[in-house]
GROMACS .gro file of C-alpha atoms in nm:
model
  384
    1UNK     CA    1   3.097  13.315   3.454
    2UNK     CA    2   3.050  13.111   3.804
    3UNK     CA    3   3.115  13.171   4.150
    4UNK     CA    4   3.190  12.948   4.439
    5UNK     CA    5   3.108  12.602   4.428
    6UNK     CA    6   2.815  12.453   4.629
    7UNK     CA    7   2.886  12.397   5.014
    8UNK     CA    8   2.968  11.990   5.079
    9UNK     CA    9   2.723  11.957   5.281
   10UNK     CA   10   2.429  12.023   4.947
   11UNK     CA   11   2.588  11.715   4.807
   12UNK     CA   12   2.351  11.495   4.987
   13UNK     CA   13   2.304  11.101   4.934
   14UNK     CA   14   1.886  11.176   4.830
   15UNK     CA   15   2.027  11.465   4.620
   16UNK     CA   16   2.261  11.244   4.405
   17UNK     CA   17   1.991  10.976   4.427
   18UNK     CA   18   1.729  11.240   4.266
   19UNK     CA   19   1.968  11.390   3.980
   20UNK     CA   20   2.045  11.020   3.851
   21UNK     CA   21   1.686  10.957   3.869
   22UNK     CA   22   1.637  11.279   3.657
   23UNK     CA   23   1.899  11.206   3.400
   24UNK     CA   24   1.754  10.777   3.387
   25UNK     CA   25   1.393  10.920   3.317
   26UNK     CA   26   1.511  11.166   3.038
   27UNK     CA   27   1.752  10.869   2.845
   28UNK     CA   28   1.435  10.639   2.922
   29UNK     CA   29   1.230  10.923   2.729
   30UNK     CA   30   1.508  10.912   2.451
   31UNK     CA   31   1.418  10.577   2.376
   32UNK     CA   32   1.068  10.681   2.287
   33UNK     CA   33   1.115  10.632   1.900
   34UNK     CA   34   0.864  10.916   1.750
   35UNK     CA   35   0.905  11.177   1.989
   36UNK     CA   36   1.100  11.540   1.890
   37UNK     CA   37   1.382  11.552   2.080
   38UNK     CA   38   1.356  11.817   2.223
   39UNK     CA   39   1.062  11.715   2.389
   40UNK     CA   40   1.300  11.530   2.587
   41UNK     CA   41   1.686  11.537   2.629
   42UNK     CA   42   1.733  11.783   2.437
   43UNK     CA   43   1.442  12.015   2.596
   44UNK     CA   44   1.593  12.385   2.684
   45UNK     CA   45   1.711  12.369   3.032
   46UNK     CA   46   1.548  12.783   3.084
   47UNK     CA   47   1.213  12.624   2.982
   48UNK     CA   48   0.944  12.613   3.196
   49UNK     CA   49   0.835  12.277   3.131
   50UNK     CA   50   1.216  12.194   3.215
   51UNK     CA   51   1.204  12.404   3.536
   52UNK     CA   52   0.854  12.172   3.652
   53UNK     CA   53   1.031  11.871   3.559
   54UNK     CA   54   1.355  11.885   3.746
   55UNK     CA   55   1.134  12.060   4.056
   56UNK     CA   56   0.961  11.735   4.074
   57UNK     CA   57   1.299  11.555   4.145
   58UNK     CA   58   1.538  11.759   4.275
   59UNK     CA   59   1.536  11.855   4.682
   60UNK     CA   60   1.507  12.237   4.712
   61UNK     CA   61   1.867  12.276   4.788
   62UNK     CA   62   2.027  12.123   4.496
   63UNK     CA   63   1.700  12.299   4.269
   64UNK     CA   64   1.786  12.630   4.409
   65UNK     CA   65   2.212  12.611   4.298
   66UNK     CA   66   2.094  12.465   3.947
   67UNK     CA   67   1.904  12.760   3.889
   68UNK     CA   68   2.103  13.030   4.068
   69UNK     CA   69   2.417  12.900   3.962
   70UNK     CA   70   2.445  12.868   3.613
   71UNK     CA   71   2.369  13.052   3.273
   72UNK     CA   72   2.087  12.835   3.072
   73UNK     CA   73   2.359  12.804   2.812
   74UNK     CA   74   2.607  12.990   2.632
   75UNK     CA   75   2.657  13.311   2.381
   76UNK     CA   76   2.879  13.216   2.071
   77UNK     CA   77   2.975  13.448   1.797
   78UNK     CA   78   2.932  13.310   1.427
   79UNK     CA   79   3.299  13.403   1.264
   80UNK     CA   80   3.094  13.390   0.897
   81UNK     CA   81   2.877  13.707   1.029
   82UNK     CA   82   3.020  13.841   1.310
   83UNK     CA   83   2.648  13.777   1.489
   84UNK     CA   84   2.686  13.702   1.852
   85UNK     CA   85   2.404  13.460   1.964
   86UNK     CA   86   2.241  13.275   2.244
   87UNK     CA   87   2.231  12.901   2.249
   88UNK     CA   88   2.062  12.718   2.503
   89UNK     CA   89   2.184  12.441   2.718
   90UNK     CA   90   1.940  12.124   2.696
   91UNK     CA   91   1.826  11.967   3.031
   92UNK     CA   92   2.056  11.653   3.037
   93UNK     CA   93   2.403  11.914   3.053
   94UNK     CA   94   2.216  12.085   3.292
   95UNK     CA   95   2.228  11.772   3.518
   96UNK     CA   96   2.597  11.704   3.373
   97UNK     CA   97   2.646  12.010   3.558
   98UNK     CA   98   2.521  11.914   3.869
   99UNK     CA   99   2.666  11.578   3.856
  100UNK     CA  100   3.003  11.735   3.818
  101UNK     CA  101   3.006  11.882   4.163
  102UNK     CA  102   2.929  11.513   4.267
  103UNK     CA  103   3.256  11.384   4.089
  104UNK     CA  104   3.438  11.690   4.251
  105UNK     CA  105   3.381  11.600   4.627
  106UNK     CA  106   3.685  11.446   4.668
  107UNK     CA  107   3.593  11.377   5.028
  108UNK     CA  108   3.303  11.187   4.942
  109UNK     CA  109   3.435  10.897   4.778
  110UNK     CA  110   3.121  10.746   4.747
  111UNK     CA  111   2.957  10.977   4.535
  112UNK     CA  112   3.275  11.042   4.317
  113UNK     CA  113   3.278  10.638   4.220
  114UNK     CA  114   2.856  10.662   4.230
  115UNK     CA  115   2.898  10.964   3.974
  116UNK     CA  116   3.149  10.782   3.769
  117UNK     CA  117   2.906  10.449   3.752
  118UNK     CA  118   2.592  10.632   3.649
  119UNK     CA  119   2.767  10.837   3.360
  120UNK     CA  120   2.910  10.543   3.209
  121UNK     CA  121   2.572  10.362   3.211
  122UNK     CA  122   2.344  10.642   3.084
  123UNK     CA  123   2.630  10.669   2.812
  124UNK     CA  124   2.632  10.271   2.740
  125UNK     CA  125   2.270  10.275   2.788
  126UNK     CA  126   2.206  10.580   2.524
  127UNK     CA  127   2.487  10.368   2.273
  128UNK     CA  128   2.309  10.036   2.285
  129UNK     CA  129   1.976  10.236   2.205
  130UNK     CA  130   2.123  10.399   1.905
  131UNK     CA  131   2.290  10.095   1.745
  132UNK     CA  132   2.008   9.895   1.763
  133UNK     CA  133   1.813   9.837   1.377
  134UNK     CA  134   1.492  10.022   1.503
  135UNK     CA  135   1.656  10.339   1.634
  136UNK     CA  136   1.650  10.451   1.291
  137UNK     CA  137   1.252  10.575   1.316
  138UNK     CA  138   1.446  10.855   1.577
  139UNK     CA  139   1.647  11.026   1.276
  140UNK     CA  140   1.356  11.210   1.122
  141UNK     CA  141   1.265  11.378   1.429
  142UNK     CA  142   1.584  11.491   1.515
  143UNK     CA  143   1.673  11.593   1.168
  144UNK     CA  144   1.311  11.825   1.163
  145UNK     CA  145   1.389  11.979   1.533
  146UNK     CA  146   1.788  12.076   1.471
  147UNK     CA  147   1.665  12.209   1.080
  148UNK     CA  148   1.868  11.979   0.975
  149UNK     CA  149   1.701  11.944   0.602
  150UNK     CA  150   1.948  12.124   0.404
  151UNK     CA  151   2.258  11.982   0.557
  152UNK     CA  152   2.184  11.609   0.467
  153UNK     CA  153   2.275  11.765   0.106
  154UNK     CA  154   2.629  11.779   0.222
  155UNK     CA  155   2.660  11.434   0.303
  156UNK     CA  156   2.777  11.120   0.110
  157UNK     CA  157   2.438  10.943   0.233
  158UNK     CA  158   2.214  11.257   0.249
  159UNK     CA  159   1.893  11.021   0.199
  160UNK     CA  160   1.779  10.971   0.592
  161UNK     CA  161   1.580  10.608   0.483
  162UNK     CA  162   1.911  10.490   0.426
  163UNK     CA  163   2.145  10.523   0.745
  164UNK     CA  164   2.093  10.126   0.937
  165UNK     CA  165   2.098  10.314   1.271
  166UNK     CA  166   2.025  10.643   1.429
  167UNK     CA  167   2.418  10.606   1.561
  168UNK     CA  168   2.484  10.535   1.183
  169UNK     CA  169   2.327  10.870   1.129
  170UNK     CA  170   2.494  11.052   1.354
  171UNK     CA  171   2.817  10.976   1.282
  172UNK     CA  172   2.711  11.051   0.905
  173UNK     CA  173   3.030  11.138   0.683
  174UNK     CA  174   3.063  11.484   0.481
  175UNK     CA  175   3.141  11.528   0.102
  176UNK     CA  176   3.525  11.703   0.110
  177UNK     CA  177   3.413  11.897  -0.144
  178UNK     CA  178   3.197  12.092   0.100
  179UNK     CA  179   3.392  12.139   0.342
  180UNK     CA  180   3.735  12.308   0.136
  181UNK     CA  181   4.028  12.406   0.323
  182UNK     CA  182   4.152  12.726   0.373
  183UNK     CA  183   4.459  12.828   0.106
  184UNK     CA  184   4.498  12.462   0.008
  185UNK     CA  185   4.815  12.556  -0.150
  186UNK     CA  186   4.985  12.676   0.153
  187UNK     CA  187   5.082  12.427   0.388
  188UNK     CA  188   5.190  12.631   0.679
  189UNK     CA  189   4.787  12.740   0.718
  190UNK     CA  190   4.614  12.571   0.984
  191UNK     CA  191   4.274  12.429   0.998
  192UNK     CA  192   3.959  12.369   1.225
  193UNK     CA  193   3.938  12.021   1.291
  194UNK     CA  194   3.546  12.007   1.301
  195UNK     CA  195   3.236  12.174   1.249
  196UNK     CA  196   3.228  12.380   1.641
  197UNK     CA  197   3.206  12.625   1.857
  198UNK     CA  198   3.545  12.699   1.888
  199UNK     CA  199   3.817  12.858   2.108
  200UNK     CA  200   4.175  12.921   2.085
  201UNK     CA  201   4.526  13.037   2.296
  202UNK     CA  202   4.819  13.104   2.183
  203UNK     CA  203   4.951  12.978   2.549
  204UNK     CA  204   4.808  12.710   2.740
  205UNK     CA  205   4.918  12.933   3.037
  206UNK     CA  206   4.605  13.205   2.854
  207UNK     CA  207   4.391  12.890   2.830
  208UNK     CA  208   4.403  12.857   3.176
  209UNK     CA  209   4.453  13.172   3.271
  210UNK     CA  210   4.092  13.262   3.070
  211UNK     CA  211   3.860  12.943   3.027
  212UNK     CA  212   4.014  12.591   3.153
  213UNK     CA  213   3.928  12.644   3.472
  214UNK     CA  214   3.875  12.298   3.648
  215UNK     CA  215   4.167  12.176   3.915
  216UNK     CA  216   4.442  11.982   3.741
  217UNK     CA  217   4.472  12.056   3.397
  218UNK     CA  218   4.807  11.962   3.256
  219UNK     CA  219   4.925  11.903   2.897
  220UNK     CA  220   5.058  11.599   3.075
  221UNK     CA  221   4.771  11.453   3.177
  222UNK     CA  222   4.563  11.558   2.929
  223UNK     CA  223   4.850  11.371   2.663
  224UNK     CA  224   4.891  11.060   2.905
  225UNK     CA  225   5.251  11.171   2.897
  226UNK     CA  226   5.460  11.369   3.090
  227UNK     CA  227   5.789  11.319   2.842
  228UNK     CA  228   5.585  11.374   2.529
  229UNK     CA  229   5.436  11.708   2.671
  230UNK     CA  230   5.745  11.860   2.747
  231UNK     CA  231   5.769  11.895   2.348
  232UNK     CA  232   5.448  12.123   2.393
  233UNK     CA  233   5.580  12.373   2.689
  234UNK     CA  234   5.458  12.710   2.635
  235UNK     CA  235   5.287  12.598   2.313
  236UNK     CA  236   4.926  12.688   2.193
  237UNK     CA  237   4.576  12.527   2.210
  238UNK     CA  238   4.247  12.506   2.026
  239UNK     CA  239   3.944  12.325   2.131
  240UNK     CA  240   3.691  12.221   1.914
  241UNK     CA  241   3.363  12.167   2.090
  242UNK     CA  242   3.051  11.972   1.936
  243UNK     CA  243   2.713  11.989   1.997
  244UNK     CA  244   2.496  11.699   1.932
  245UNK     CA  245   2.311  11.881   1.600
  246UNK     CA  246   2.709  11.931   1.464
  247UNK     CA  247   2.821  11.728   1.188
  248UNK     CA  248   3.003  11.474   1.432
  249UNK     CA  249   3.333  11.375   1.264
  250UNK     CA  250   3.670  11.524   1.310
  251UNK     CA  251   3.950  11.600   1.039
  252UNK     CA  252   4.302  11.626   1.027
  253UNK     CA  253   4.437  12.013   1.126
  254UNK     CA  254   4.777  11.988   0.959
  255UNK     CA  255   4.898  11.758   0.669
  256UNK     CA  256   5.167  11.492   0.850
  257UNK     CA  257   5.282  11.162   0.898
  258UNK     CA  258   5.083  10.960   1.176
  259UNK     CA  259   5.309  10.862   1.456
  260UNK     CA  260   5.125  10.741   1.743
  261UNK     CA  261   4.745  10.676   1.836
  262UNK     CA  262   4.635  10.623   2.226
  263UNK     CA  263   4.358  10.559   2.346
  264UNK     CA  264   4.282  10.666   2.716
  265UNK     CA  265   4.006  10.529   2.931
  266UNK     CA  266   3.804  10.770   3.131
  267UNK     CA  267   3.431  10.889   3.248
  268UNK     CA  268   3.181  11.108   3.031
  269UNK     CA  269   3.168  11.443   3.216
  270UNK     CA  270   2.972  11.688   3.005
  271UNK     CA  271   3.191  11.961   2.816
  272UNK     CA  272   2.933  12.266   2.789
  273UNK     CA  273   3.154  12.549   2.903
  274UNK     CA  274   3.009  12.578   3.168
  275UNK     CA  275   3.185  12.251   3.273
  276UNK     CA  276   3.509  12.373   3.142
  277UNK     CA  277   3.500  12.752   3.310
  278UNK     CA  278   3.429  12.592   3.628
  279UNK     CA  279   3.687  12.675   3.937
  280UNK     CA  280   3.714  12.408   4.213
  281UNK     CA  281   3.550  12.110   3.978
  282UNK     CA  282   3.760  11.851   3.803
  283UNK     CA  283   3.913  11.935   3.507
  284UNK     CA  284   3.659  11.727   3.265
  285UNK     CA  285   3.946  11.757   2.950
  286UNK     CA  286   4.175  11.468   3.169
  287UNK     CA  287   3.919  11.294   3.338
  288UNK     CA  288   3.702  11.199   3.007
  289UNK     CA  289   3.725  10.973   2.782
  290UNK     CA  290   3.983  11.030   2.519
  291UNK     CA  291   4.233  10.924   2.242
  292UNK     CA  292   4.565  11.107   2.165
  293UNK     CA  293   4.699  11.168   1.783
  294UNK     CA  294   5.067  11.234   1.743
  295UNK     CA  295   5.146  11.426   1.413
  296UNK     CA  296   5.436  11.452   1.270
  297UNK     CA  297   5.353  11.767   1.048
  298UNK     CA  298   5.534  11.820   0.706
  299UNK     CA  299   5.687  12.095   0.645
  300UNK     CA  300   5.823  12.165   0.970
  301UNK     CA  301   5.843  11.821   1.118
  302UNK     CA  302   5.741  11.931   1.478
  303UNK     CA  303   5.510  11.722   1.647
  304UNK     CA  304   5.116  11.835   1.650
  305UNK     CA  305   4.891  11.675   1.914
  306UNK     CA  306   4.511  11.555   1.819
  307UNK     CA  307   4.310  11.479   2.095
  308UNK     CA  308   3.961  11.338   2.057
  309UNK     CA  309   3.752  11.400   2.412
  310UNK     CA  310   3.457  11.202   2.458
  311UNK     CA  311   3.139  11.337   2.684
  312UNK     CA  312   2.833  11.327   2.840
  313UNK     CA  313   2.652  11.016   2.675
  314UNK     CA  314   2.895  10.977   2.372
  315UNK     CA  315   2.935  10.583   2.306
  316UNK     CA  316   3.226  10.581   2.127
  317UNK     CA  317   3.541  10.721   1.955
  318UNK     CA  318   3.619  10.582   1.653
  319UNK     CA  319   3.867  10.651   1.378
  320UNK     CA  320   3.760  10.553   1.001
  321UNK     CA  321   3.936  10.259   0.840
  322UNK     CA  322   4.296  10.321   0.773
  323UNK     CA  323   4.384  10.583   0.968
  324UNK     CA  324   4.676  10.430   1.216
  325UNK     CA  325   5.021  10.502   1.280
  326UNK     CA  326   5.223  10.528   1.020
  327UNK     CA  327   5.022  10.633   0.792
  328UNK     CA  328   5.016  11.006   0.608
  329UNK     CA  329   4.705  11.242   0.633
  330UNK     CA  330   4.611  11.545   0.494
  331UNK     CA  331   4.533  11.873   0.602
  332UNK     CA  332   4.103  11.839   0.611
  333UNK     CA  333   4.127  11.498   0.561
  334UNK     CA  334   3.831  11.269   0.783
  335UNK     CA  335   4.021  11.108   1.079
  336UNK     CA  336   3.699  10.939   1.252
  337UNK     CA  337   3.365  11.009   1.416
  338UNK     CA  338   3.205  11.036   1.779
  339UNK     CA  339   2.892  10.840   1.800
  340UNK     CA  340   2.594  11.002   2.033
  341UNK     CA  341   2.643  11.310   2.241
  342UNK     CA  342   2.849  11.602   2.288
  343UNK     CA  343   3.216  11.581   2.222
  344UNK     CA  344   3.581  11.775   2.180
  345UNK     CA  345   3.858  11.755   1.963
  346UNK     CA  346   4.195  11.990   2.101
  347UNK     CA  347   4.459  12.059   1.883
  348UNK     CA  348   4.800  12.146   2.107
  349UNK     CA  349   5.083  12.300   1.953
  350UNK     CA  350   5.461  12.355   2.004
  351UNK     CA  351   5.568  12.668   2.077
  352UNK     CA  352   5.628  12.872   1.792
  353UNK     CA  353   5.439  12.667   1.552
  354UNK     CA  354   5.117  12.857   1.490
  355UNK     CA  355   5.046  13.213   1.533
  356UNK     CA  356   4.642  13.169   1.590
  357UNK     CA  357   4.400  13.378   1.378
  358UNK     CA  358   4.289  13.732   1.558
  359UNK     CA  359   3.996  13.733   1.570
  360UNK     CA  360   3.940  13.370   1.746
  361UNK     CA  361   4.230  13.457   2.009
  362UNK     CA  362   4.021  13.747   2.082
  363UNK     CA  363   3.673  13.618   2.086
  364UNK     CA  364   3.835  13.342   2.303
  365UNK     CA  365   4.030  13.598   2.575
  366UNK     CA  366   3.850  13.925   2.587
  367UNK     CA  367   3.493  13.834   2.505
  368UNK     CA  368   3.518  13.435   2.632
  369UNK     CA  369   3.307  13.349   2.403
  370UNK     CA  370   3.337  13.050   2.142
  371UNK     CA  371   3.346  13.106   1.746
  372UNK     CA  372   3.130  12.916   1.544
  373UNK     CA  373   3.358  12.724   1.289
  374UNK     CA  374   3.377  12.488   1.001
  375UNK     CA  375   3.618  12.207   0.925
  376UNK     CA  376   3.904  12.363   0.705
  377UNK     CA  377   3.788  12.695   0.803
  378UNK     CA  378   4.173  12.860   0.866
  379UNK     CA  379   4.302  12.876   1.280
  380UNK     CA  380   4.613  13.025   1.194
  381UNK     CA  381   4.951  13.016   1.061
  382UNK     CA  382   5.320  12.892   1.100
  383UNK     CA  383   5.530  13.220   1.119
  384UNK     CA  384   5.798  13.271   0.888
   0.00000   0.00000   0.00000
């Protein structure tokens, strides 16, 4: 999906200087309260209009390896239909992109702790917009350019007029009843964790092996524990990736006790796959943003890992009222909500504790592609 990374030498002072400018002028454009938003942030990055505006900015060199370099998004296959189809990457990821080469130049310190500053204020920045009382004149516009109409029908609140904020909005909560789990009465099934495009391994040596490609991925770091990921050696992994038109709240994979919440700080590197498939970048999973669930899951008692990964201008992570430690959850059940921008939720497994569904192992390995999935939708099964 990529080749080598840029030379050094294209990461360039004026060329980091021009990409922030380009990603400040398209959140500045976000704030504009009646405009589709896709007119903006959310334009198609293989658009001609996009192509002008970035060749305004951008020096030649760093132009050229934005648009020889990567796809203009990503193919995903709907599991409902079988369809394999084309969606398109929007302008800011594009820049993500770019800015993750920045955050990668390890020799360039600099431009690494520039990288990191600019992505958490364009992410502050884009949270402060959307919690503010008049950001709620943006939710009809981006309900009408996602087709978002028939969806509000699923949701607790599905009148628009009524959400205080567009973060309020977006964050919007999901009758259960429309999103049933798979064989409710069997609790060795597994479940999708959110409404995604979705991949799965049954190894995190295949994960790596086929689409985590970033330098120093390790179920350590991506835990915050090397002790506690010993438990997950040779164990298996979904990830649950959001787009910002997804319903954006995440849900509880297994049924189990609560044992442990942790929050770990971190920047907001974009998680388009693009991102993730990358060789000789960062690994964006442990360098963002995240918070780690520990579930103990009943019937089996083995531990089942819930990690919520923020990203590219997401403000916050936030889990609803009463879910904490301690506490028991149920397969399907709400756990909490990302506010604004793309996000990830990863499920890791022990070994031996889910044999993953066919067909998503091998969308995931032989065609790399991600499934299109629905909370409860079933992942897979414990074997017996």
């Amino acid at each position: 999906m990529a080749s080598n990374p840029p030379d050094s030498s294209m990461l360039t002072d004026a060329g980091f200087e021009a990409t922030s400018t380009a990603l400040q002028t398209l959140t500045t454009a976000a704030e504009n309260k009646n405009h589709d938003p896709k007119s903006h942030i959310h334009r198609a990055a293989s658009g001609e209009g996009s192509h002008n505006f970035l060749k305004k900015l951008l020096p030649e060199g760093p132009m050229q390896h934005l648009e020889n370099r990567f796809h203009m998004g990503n193919y995903v296959i709907d599991r409902a239909t079988g369809e394999k189809s084309f969606e398109a990457m929007s302008i800011y990821v594009r820049l993500g992109m770019h800015l993750l080469y920045y955050g990668s130049a390890e020799e360039k310190a600099l431009h690494w702790s520039k990288t990191l500053k600019l992505l958490q204020e364009q992410s502050e920045k884009m949270g402060k917009e959307y919690d503010a009382p008049d950001s709620k004149v943006h939710i009809p516009a981006f309900i009408a350019s996602f087709q978002l109409e028939d969806s509000m029908q699923e949701m607790l609140e599905p009148d628009p007029e009524k959400y205080p904020t567009f973060n309020a909005f977006f964050a919007r909560e999901i009758k259960e009843s429309a999103r049933p789990i798979a064989e409710p009465e069997n609790p060795l099934v597994t479940s999708s964790p959110a409404d995604c495009r979705l991949t799965a391994f049954q190894t995190i040596d295949l994960a790596t092996k086929y689409w985590i490609k970033g330098s120093g991925f390790t179920v350590a770091r991506l835990l915050g524990d090397e002790g506690l990921a010993q438990q997950f050696d040779g164990g298996s992994i979904v990830i649950a990736r959001l787009a910002p038109q997804d319903y954006h709240r995440w849900h509880a994979p297994v049924s189990g006790v609560v044992e442990d919440i942790k929050d770990i700080p971190g920047t907001y590197y974009t998680v388009n796959p693009q991102a993730i498939n990358e060789s000789g970048t960062l690994d964006v999973f442990c360098e963002n943003k995240r918070s780690v669930m520990l579930i103990k899951r009943t019937p089996t008692n083995a531990p089942v890992a819930v990690i919520a990964v923020g990203a590219m201008l997401v403000g916050s992570i936030k889990y609803n009222e009463g879910v904490q430690a301690g506490v028991e959850v149920r397969r399907g059940q709400c756990l909490g909500a990302f506010y604004y921008g793309g996000s990830t939720v990863i499920v890791v497994y022990p070994r031996g504790e889910v044999q993953l569904d066919e067909d998503l192992l091998k969308n995931s390995a032989e065609e790399k592609c991600e499934t299109l999935m629905k909370v409860g939708w079933r992942t897979g099964i414990k074997p017996e």
